[in-house]
Amino acid sequence: MVSIFLVALPLQFIQIIVKSVFLFLILPVFCFAQNNTKEADSTKVLSEVVVRGFETERKLLETPASISLLTVKDLQRFDNTSMVAAMNTIAGVRMEERSPGSYRLSIRGSSIRSPFGVRNVKVYWNEIPFTDANGISYLNLIDMQTIGKVEVIKGPAGSLYGAGTGGVILLGSATANTEAGHNNREAKNTQIQSNLQFGDFGTQRRSFALSNATDKSNSVLSYAHQQSDGYRENSNMVRDILNLRSSYFVSDAKTINVSTLYADIQYRTPGGLTQAQFEANPRAARPSTAAIAGPVAQKAGIFQRVFNLGVSQEYRWNQHFSNVTSLFGSLGNFKNPFLTNYETRNEQSLGGRTRFSYRDEFRGIPFNITAGGEFVRTASLINNYGNRRGVLDTLQTSDDIKAWQHFYFGQIELDLPQDFILTIGASSNHVKYDFLRLSDAARGFRPVDDWLPLAISPRVAILKKFKDQISVHASISRGFSPPTVTEFVTGYRSPSFFTSLAPEKGLNYEIGTRGELFRKRLNF
């Protein structure tokens, strides 16, 4: 792939370019020394990275859980057309792209039951829930350029994050760079970042980002367009994403964050091949048969538009007590011409999350108490039609589905003597589906209003630290995952099936270690 970059150019970019050319041509030895210095500084910064993890904001070495971190430096090791390569550097994580723009994510085998998409994994975007009440997370709506940090919690994390036996992904937007001004205050800094890429199979990518940082706000506005013809027949993709992330520092105690995302994506699906078909032509789409037309004939693909808006407030009353509260909503339109049907879906999600934290000390033992709750409601109108070569045909089913998920969580963390850290947490989880098949009006409505059994997700973890270099941790946690909306739709045909639906549950036993040796040159 050939790339042309204009990276993080300030408004005074002409002077910087002239100086850079002079240094590159006249002082190569000096540049080499400067590069070595920057590399050392970067290593020092990375070793002090604080992870959000289980809402305790500790150093990675002090976090009693299997958490992996990807920073901007890690993400920039690969091309920014897809997050697959970067995510697959994390042990225990497997991300696939069945066709350009269609992700499948698995953490420790969490997607065994799912042929595509993201299941059993909870996703948060800028501390706002990105997974809807149906359990769906559209990771393909997030552009690589907008991501500044990725944290992956492996294994059940229901004690703070609700449903999901696989784990949690915490995504954070890139922020505007700041410069130190007089009296150590942040001076105004405005930057423009542009990116242009070309590659094989018709790959094109254009992106633009405008960032602005002052002592009162930090904002990044970005736009990205990407398209590809695809390696296989009927695998072309076009995606446009507009993202705005702003933080407003109202006072020393109060910060308002606004996150806005609009995505328009469409991609074709080529279908699977048999071994013989693959050997004959690996670039072919699935061929038509006498019984079923192929993806090319049916114009199989995904067409999706989503608008997401979230607002959060961080408030710190004093050095002990703080709160983060967020509200969010999204609107989505989804179309999926498939081999045997044509599905359309209109979805609206609304929800919120609040978290209270109290830090103090009791008889010489520091502790941190975290408590709060989260609520998400998703309303879906799902229509299934016949597919007549990419055109809507006769209506088959029309379903009105409302999914509700809410949970309450609590956690206490103790810094015990001898460098031990103990964490105890649990959550109470509630899931409800309201299902109504509108297309059965002629035979009479049969609504289904069903609360699933209450699920409790506890977690106990302990960590021992050795001289700020090595730590060993062990944990026991319980996770659950509710039935999918698809299973409810299928179960409508068999009323007795509903009584057997229950959350999928599992216990996770874990022991791990991490550390830094040889003056932090070796991390494990």
CSV table of C-alpha atoms in Angstrom, one decimal, residues 82-85 87-88 92-121 123 137-140 169 267:
chain,number,residue,atom,x,y,z
A,82,SER,CA,-8.8,-1.8,9.6
A,83,MET,CA,-8.4,-2.5,13.3
A,84,VAL,CA,-7.9,-6.2,12.7
A,85,ALA,CA,-4.1,-6.3,12.7
A,87,MET,CA,-6.4,-6.1,17.8
A,88,ASN,CA,-4.8,-9.4,16.9
A,92,GLY,CA,-6.5,-14.3,23.6
A,93,VAL,CA,-8.2,-11.9,21.2
A,94,ARG,CA,-9.1,-12.9,17.6
A,95,MET,CA,-10.6,-10.4,15.2
A,96,GLU,CA,-11.7,-11.4,11.7
A,97,GLU,CA,-13.0,-9.5,8.7
A,98,ARG,CA,-15.3,-11.8,6.7
A,99,SER,CA,-15.6,-9.1,4.0
A,100,PRO,CA,-14.3,-5.5,4.1
A,101,GLY,CA,-16.1,-3.6,6.8
A,102,SER,CA,-17.6,-6.7,8.5
A,103,TYR,CA,-15.9,-7.5,11.8
A,104,ARG,CA,-16.1,-10.6,14.0
A,105,LEU,CA,-14.5,-10.4,17.4
A,106,SER,CA,-13.8,-13.2,19.9
A,107,ILE,CA,-12.2,-13.0,23.3
A,108,ARG,CA,-11.2,-16.4,24.6
A,109,GLY,CA,-13.6,-18.1,22.3
A,110,SER,CA,-16.6,-16.0,23.2
A,111,SER,CA,-18.0,-16.0,19.7
A,112,ILE,CA,-18.3,-19.7,19.2
A,113,ARG,CA,-22.0,-19.5,18.7
A,114,SER,CA,-21.8,-16.4,16.4
A,115,PRO,CA,-20.8,-16.7,12.8
A,116,PHE,CA,-20.3,-13.0,12.5
A,117,GLY,CA,-20.5,-9.8,14.6
A,118,VAL,CA,-19.6,-9.2,18.2
A,119,ARG,CA,-21.3,-11.3,20.9
A,120,ASN,CA,-20.7,-11.8,24.6
A,121,VAL,CA,-18.4,-8.8,24.6
A,123,VAL,CA,-18.1,-2.3,24.3
A,137,SER,CA,-21.9,-3.8,19.0
A,138,TYR,CA,-21.2,-2.3,15.6
A,139,LEU,CA,-17.4,-1.9,15.8
A,140,ASN,CA,-17.3,-1.3,12.0
A,169,ILE,CA,-13.5,-3.4,25.3
A,267,TYR,CA,-20.5,-3.5,1.9
